[in-house]
CSV table of C-alpha atoms and ligand atoms in Angstrom, one decimal:
chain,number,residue,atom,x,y,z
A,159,UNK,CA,129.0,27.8,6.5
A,160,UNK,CA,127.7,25.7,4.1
A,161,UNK,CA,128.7,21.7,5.0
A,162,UNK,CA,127.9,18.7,3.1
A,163,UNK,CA,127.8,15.5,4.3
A,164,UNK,CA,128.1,12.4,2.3
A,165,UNK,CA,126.8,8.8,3.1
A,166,UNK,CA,126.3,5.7,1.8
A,167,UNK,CA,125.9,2.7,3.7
A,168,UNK,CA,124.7,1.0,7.0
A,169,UNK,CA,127.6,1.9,9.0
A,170,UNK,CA,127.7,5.9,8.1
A,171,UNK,CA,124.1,6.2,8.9
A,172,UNK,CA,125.4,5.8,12.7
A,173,UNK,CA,128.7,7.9,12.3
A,174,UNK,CA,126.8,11.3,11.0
A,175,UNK,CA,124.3,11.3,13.2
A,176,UNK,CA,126.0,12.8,16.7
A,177,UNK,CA,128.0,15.1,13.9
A,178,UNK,CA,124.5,16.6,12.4
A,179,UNK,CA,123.0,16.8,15.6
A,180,UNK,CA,126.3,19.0,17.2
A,181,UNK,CA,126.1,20.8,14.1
A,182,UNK,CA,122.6,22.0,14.4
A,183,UNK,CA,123.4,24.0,17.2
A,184,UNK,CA,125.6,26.5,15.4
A,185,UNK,CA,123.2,29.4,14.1
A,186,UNK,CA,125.6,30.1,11.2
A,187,UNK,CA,126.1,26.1,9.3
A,188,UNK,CA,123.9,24.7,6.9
A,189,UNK,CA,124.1,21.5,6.2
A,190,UNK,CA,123.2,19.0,3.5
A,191,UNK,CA,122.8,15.5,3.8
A,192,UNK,CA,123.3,13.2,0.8
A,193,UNK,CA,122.6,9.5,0.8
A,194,UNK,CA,124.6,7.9,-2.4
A,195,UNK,CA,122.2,4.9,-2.4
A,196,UNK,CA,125.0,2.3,-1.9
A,197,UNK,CA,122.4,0.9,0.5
A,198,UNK,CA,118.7,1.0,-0.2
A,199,UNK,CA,116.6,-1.6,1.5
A,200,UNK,CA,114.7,-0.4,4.1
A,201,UNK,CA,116.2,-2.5,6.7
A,202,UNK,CA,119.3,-1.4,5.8
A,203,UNK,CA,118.7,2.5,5.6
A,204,UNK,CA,115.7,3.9,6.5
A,205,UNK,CA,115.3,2.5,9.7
A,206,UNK,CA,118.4,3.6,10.8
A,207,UNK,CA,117.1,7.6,9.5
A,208,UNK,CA,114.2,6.9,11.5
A,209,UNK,CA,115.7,5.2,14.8
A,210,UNK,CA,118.6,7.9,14.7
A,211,UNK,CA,116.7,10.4,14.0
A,212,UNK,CA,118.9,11.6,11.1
A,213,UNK,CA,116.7,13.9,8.3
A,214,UNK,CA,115.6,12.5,5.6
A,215,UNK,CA,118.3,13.1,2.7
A,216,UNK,CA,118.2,15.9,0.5
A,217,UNK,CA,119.8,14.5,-2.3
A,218,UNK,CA,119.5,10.5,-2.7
A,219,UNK,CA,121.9,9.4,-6.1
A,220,UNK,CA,119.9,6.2,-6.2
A,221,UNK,CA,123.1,4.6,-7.3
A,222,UNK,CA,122.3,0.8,-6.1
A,223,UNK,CA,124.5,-2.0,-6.4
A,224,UNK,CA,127.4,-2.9,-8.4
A,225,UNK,CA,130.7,-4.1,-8.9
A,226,UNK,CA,133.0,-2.2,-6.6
A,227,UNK,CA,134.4,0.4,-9.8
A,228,UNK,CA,131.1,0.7,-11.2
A,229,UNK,CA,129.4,1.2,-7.9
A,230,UNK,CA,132.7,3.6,-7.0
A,231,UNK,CA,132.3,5.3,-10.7
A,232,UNK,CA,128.8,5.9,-10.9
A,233,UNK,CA,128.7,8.0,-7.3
A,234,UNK,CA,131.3,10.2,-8.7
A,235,UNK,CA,129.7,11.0,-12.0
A,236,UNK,CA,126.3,11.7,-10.1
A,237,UNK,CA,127.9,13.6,-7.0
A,238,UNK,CA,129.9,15.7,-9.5
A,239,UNK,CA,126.9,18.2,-10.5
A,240,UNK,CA,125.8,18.2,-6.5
A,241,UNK,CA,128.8,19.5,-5.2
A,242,UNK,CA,129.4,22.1,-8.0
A,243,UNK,CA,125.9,23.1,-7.9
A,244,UNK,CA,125.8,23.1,-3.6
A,245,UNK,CA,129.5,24.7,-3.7
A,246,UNK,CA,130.0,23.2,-0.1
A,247,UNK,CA,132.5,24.8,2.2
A,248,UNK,CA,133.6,21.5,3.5
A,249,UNK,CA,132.6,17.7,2.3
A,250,UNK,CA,132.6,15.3,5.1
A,251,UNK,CA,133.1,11.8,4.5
A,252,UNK,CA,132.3,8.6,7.0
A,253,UNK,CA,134.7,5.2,7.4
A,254,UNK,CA,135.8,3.0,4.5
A,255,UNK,CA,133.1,2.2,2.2
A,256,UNK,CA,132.7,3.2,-1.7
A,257,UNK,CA,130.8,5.6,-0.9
A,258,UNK,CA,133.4,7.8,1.3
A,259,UNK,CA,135.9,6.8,-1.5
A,260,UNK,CA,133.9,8.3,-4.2
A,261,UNK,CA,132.9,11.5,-2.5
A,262,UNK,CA,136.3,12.4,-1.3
A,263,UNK,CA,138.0,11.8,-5.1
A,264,UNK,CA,135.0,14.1,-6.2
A,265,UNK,CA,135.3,16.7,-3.6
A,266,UNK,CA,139.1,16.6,-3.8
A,267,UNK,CA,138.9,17.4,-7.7
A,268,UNK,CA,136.6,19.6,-7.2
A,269,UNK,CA,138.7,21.6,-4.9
A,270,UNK,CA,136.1,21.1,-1.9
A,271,UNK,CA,137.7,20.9,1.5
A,272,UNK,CA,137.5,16.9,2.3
A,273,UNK,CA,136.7,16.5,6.3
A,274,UNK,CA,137.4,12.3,6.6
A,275,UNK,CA,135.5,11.1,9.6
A,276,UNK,CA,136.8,7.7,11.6
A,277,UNK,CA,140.4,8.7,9.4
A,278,UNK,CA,143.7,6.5,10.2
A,279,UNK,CA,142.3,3.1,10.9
A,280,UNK,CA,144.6,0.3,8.9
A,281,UNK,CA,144.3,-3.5,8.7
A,282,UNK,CA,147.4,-3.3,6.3
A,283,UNK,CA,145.4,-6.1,4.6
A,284,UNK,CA,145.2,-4.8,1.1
A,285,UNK,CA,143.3,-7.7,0.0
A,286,UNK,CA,139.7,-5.6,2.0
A,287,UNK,CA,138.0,-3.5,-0.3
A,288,UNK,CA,137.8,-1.1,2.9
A,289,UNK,CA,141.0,-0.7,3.0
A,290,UNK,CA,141.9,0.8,-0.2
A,291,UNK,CA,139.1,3.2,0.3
A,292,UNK,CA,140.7,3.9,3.4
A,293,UNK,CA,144.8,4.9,1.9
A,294,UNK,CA,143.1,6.7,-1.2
A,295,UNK,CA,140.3,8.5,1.2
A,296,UNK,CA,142.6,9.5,3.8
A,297,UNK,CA,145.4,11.0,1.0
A,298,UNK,CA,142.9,13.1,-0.5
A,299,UNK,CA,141.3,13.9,2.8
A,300,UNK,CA,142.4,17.9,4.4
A,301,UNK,CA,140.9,17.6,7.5
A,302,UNK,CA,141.5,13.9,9.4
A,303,UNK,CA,139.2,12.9,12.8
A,304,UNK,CA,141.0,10.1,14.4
A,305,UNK,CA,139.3,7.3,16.7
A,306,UNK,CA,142.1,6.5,18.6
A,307,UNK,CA,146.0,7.2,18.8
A,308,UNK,CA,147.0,3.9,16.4
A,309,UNK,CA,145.4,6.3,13.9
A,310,UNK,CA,147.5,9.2,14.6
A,311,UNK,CA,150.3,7.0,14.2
A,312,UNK,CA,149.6,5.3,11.0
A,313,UNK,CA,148.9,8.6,9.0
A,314,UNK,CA,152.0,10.0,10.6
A,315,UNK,CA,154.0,7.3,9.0
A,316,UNK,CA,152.1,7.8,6.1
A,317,UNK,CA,153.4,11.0,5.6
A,318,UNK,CA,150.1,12.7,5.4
A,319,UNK,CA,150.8,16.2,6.1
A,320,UNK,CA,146.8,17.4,6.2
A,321,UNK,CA,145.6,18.2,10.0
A,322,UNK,CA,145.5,15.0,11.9
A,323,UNK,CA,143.0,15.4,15.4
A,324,UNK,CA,142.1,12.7,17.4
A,325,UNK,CA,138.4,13.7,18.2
A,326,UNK,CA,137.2,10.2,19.2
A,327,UNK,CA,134.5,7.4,18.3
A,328,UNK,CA,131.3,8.8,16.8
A,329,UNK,CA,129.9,5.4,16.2
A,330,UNK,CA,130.3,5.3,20.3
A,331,UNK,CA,128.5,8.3,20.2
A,332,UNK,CA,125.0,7.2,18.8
A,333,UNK,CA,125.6,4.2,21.3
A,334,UNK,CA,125.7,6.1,24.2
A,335,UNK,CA,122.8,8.0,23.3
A,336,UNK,CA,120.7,5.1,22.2
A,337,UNK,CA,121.5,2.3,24.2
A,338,UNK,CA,118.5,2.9,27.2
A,339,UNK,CA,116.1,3.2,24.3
A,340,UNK,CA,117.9,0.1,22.8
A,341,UNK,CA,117.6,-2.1,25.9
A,342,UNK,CA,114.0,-1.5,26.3
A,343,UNK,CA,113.4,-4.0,23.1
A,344,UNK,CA,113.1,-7.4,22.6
A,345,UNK,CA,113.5,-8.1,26.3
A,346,UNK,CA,111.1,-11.2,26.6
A,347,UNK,CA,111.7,-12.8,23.7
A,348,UNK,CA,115.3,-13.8,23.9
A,349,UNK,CA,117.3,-16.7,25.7
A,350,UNK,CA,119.0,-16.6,29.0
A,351,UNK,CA,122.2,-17.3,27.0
A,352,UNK,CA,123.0,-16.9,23.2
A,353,UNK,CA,125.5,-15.6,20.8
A,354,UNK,CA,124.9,-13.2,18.6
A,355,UNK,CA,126.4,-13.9,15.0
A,356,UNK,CA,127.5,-11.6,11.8
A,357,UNK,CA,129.1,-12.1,8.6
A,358,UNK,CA,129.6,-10.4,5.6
A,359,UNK,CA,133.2,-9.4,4.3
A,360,UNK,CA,133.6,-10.6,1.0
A,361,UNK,CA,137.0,-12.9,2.5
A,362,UNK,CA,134.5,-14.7,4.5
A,363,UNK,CA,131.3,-15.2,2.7
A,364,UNK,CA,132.4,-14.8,-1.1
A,365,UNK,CA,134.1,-18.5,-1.3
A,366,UNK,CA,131.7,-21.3,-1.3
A,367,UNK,CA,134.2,-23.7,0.7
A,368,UNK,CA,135.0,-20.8,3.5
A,369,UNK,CA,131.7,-19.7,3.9
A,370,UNK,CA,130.5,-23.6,4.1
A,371,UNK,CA,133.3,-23.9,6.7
A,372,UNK,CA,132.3,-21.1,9.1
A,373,UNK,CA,128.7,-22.1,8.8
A,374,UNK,CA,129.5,-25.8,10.3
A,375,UNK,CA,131.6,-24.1,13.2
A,376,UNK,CA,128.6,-21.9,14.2
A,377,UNK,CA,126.6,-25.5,14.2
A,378,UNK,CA,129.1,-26.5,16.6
A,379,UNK,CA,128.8,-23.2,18.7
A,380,UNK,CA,124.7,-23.8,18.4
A,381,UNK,CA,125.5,-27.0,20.1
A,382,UNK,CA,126.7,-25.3,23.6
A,383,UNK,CA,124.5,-21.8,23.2
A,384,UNK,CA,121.6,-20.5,20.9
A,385,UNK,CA,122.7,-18.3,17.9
A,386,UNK,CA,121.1,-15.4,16.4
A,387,UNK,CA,122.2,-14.8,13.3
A,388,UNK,CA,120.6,-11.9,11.5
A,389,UNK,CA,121.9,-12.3,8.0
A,390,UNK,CA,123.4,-9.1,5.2
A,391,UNK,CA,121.8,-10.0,2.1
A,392,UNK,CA,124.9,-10.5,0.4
A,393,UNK,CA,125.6,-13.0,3.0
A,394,UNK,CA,122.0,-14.8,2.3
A,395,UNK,CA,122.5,-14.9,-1.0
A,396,UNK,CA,125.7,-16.0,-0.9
A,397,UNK,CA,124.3,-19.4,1.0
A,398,UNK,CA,121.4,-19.6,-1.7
A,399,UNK,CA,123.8,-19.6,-4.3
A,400,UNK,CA,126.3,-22.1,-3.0
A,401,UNK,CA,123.4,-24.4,-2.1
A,402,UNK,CA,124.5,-24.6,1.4
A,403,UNK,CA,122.6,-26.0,4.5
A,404,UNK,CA,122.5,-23.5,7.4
A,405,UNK,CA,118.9,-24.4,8.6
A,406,UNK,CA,119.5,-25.3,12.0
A,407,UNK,CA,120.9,-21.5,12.6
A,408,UNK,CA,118.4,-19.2,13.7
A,409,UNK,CA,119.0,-16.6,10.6
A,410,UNK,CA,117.3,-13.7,10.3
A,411,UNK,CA,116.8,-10.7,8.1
A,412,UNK,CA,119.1,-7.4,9.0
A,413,UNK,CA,117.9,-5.6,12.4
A,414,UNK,CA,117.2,-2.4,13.4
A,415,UNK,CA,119.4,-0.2,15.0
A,416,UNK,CA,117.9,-0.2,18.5
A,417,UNK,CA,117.2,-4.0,18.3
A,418,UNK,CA,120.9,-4.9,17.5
A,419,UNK,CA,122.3,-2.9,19.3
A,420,UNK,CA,119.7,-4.3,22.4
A,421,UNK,CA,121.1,-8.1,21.3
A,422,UNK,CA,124.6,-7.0,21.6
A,423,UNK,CA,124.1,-6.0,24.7
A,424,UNK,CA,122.8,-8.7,26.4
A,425,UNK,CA,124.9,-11.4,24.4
A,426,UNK,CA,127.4,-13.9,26.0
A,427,UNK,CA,129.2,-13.4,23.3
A,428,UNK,CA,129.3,-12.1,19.5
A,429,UNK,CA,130.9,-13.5,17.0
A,430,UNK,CA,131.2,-11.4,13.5
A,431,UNK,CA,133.5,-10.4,10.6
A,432,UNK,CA,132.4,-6.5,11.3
A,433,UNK,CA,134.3,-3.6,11.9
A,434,UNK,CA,132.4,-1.7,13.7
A,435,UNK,CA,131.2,-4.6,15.8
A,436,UNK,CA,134.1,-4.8,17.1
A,437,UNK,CA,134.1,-1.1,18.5
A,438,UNK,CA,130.3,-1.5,20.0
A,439,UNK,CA,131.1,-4.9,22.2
A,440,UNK,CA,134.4,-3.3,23.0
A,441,UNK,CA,132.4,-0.5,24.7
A,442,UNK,CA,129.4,-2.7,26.3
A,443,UNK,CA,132.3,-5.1,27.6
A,444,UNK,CA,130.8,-7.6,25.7
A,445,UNK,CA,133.1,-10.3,24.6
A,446,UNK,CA,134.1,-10.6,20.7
A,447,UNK,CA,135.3,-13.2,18.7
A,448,UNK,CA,136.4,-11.7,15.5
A,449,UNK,CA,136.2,-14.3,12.4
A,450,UNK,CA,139.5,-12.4,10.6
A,451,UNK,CA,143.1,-13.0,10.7
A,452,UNK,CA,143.6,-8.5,10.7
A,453,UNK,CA,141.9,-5.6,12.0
A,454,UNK,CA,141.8,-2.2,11.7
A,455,UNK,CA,140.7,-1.2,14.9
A,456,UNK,CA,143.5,-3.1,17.3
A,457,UNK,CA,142.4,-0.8,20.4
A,458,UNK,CA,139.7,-3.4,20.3
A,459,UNK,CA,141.9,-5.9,21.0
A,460,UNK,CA,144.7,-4.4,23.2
A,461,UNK,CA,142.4,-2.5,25.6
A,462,UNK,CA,139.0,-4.4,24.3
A,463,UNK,CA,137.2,-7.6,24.7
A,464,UNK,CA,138.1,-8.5,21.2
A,465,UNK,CA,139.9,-11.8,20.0
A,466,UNK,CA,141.1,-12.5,16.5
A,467,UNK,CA,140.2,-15.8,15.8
A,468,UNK,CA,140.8,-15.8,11.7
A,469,UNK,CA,139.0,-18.5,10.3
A,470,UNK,CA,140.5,-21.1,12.9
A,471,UNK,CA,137.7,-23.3,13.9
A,472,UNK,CA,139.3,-24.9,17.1
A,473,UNK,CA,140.8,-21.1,17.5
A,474,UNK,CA,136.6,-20.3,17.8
A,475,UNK,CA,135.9,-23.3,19.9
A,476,UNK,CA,138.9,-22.5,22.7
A,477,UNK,CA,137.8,-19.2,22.7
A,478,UNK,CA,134.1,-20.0,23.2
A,479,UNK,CA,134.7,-22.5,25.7
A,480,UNK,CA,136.8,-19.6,27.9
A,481,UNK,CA,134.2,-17.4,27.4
A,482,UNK,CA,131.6,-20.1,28.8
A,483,UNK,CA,133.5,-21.1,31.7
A,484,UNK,CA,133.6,-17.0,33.0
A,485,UNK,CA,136.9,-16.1,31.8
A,486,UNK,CA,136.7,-14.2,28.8
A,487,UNK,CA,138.9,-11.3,28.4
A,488,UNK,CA,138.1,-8.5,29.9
A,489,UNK,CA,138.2,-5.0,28.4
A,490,UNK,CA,138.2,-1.1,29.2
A,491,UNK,CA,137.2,2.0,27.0
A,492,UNK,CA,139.2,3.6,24.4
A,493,UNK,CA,140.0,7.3,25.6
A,494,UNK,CA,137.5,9.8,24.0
A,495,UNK,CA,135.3,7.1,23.2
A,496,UNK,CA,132.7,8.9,25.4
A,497,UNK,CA,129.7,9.8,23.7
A,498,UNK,CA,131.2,13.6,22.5
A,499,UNK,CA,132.9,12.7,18.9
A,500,UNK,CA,130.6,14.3,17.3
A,501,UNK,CA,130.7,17.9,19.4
A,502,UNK,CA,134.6,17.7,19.1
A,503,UNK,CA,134.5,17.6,15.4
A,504,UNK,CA,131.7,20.1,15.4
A,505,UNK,CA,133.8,22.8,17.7
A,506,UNK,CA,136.8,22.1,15.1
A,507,UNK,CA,134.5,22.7,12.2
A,508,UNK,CA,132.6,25.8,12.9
A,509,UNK,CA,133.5,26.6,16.9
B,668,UD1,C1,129.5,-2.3,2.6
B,668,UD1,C2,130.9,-1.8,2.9
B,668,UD1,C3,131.4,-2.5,4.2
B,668,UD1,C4,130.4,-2.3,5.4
B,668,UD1,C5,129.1,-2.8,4.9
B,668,UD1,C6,128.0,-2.7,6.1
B,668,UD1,C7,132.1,-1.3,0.9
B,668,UD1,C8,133.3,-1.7,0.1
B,668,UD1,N1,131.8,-2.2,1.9
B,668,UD1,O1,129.6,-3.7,2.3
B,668,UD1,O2,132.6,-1.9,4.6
B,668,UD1,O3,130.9,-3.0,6.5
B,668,UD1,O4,128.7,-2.1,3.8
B,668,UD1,O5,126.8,-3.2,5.8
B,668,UD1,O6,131.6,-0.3,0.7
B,668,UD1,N2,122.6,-5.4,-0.9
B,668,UD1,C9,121.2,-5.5,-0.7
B,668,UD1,N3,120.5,-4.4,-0.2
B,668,UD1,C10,121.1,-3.3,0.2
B,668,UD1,C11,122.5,-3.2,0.1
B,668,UD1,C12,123.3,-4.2,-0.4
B,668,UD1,O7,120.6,-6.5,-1.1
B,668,UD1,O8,120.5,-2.4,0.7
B,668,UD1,C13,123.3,-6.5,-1.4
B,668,UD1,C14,123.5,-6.4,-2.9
B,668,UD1,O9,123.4,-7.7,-3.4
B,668,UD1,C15,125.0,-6.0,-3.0
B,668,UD1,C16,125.6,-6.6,-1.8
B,668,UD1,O10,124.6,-6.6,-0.8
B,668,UD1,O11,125.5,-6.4,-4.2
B,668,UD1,C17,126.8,-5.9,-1.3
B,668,UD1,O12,126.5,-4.5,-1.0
B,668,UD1,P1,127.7,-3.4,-1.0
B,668,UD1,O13,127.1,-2.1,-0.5
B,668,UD1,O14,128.4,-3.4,-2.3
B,668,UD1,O15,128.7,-3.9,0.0
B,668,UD1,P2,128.5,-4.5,1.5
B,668,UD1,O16,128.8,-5.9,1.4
B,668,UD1,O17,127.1,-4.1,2.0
């Protein structure tokens, strides 16, 4: 059984590793890895191979950046000869980005069995780039691995007649695995108390007077606690190009895997505009304060520690203040978010 798995950016690198490690086991599947190039600096790629131990692509499309269609375009037209050349028995795909939108209208054209991993998740914002690549990946998909029930229910009302199994949170996976490794770094260089800051959604960082805005409420949260704020660089360019003043914020460059995920989980609280974020705290019982008026993943916030704040700044400022005074919300685990994603989808794929 020949299965090819398609990835792209930061947040898949974490998704296919528990599915190409439960894969490896079975004598009779070969699998391919290929890395679309959506993401290419180091500390946004190959430290995550490395740290999650995923092999080193065998096809890398170099594609780069670009405006969404271009980017979106330009993985088709140079997955197009892979696929026909590889003749895969199955493509999987990972979350929301253009790279699992481009594979899965190739592999769908192509007649290629599309396997969408993390399928059904909806914000029913259609403003989010993610989540047109999430309706378009998810109609084309055949085979659909749902997180959590809200995404059994969506694609049920969708109509989407392809098999729907819940098989759980591989991102949860890779954390469970990784989180003893991941607590053993940094330790003595971080304070008692801090919160641990991310931003990068286009909504939130692509408008000079939003951005501008959210940067003087984390001033305001750096008043109470210390924040670490380790930066996407289209969220540090963004501030360099709108001039803006964000020096008293401790920003840094992207981490590592094992060193964010170490942050996290010994934050008082995090504050970000991620989506998988949102999963990670939920599971470490961190507490969360989400800088979006939607999400996708609402487990996170009906059995998480996850709070929509939008881009409310006294919304921020209650919430911090609760979770300062010892009562933020408290959370449990989604069911199946257990560490074993990955080996369910591997025992559906090739027993
Ligand atoms: C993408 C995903 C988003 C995911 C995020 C995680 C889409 C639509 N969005 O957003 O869902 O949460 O990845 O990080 O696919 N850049 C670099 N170096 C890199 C990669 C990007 O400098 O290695 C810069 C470039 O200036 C680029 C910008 O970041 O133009 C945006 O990158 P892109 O991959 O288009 O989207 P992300 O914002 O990273």
């Amino acid at each position: 059984m020949n299965v090819f798995h398609i990835v792209g950016a930061r947040p898949n690198f974490i998704k296919v590793a528990p599915v190409m490690n439960a894969l490896k086991t079975r004598k009779h599947v070969v699998q391919t890895l290929i890395h679309t190039g959506q993401h290419y600096d180091a500390n946004m790629s190959d430290v995550f191979f490395e740290q999650l131990g995923i092999p080193a692509p065998n096809v890398n499309l170099a594609v780069g950046s670009g405006s969404p269609a271009w980017q979106t375009a330009e993985i088709m037209t140079r997955l197009e000869p892979v696929l026909l050349d590889g003749k895969p028995d199955v493509a999987l795909v990972y979350g929301d980005v253009n790279s699992t939108v481009a594979a899965a209208l190739v592999g769908a054209k192509l007649g290629v069995r599309v396997g969408h991993v993390e399928a059904g998740l909806r914000s029913f914002d259609r403003t989010m780039p993610e989540e047109i690549n999430r309706l378009v990946t998810d109609q084309l998909a055949d085979m659909l691995f749902t997180p959590s029930e809200d995404g059994d229910i969506n694609l049920q009302k969708e109509g989407i007649p392809a098999e729907r199994i819940r098989v759980g949170n591989v991102m949860i996976d890779s954390l469970v695995r990784l989180l003893p490794a991941a607590q053993r770094q940094n330790r003595n260089r971080l304070p008692e108390r801090y919160a641990l800051v991310t931003l990068h959604r286009p909504a939130n960082v692509d408008d000079g007077e939003i951005l501008k805005r959210i940067l003087q409420s984390l001033l305001e949260v750096s008043q109470d606690l210390s924040v670490i704020f380790p930066a996407h660089p289209r969220t540090r360019k963004r501030i360099a190009d709108f001039g803006l003043q964000a020096d008293q914020l401790q920003i840094l460059d992207p981490l590592s895997y094992l060193e964010f995920l170490g942050m996290q989980s010994r934050a008082t609280v995090v504050i970000t505009d991620s989506g998988g974020i949102q999963e990670e705290t939920t599971y470490l019982g961190v507490p969360c304060l989400t800088l979006r008026e939607n999400t996708e993943r609402p487990v996170t916030v009906s059995l998480g520690t996850n709070v929509l704040v939008g881009r409310d700044p006294e919304k921020l400022c209650s919430e911090l203040s609760r979770v300062l005074a010892g009562n933020a919300k408290k959370g449990t685990i989604p069911p199946l978010w257990d560490g074993h994603a990955g080996e369910r989808i591997a025992a559906l794929l090739a027993g």
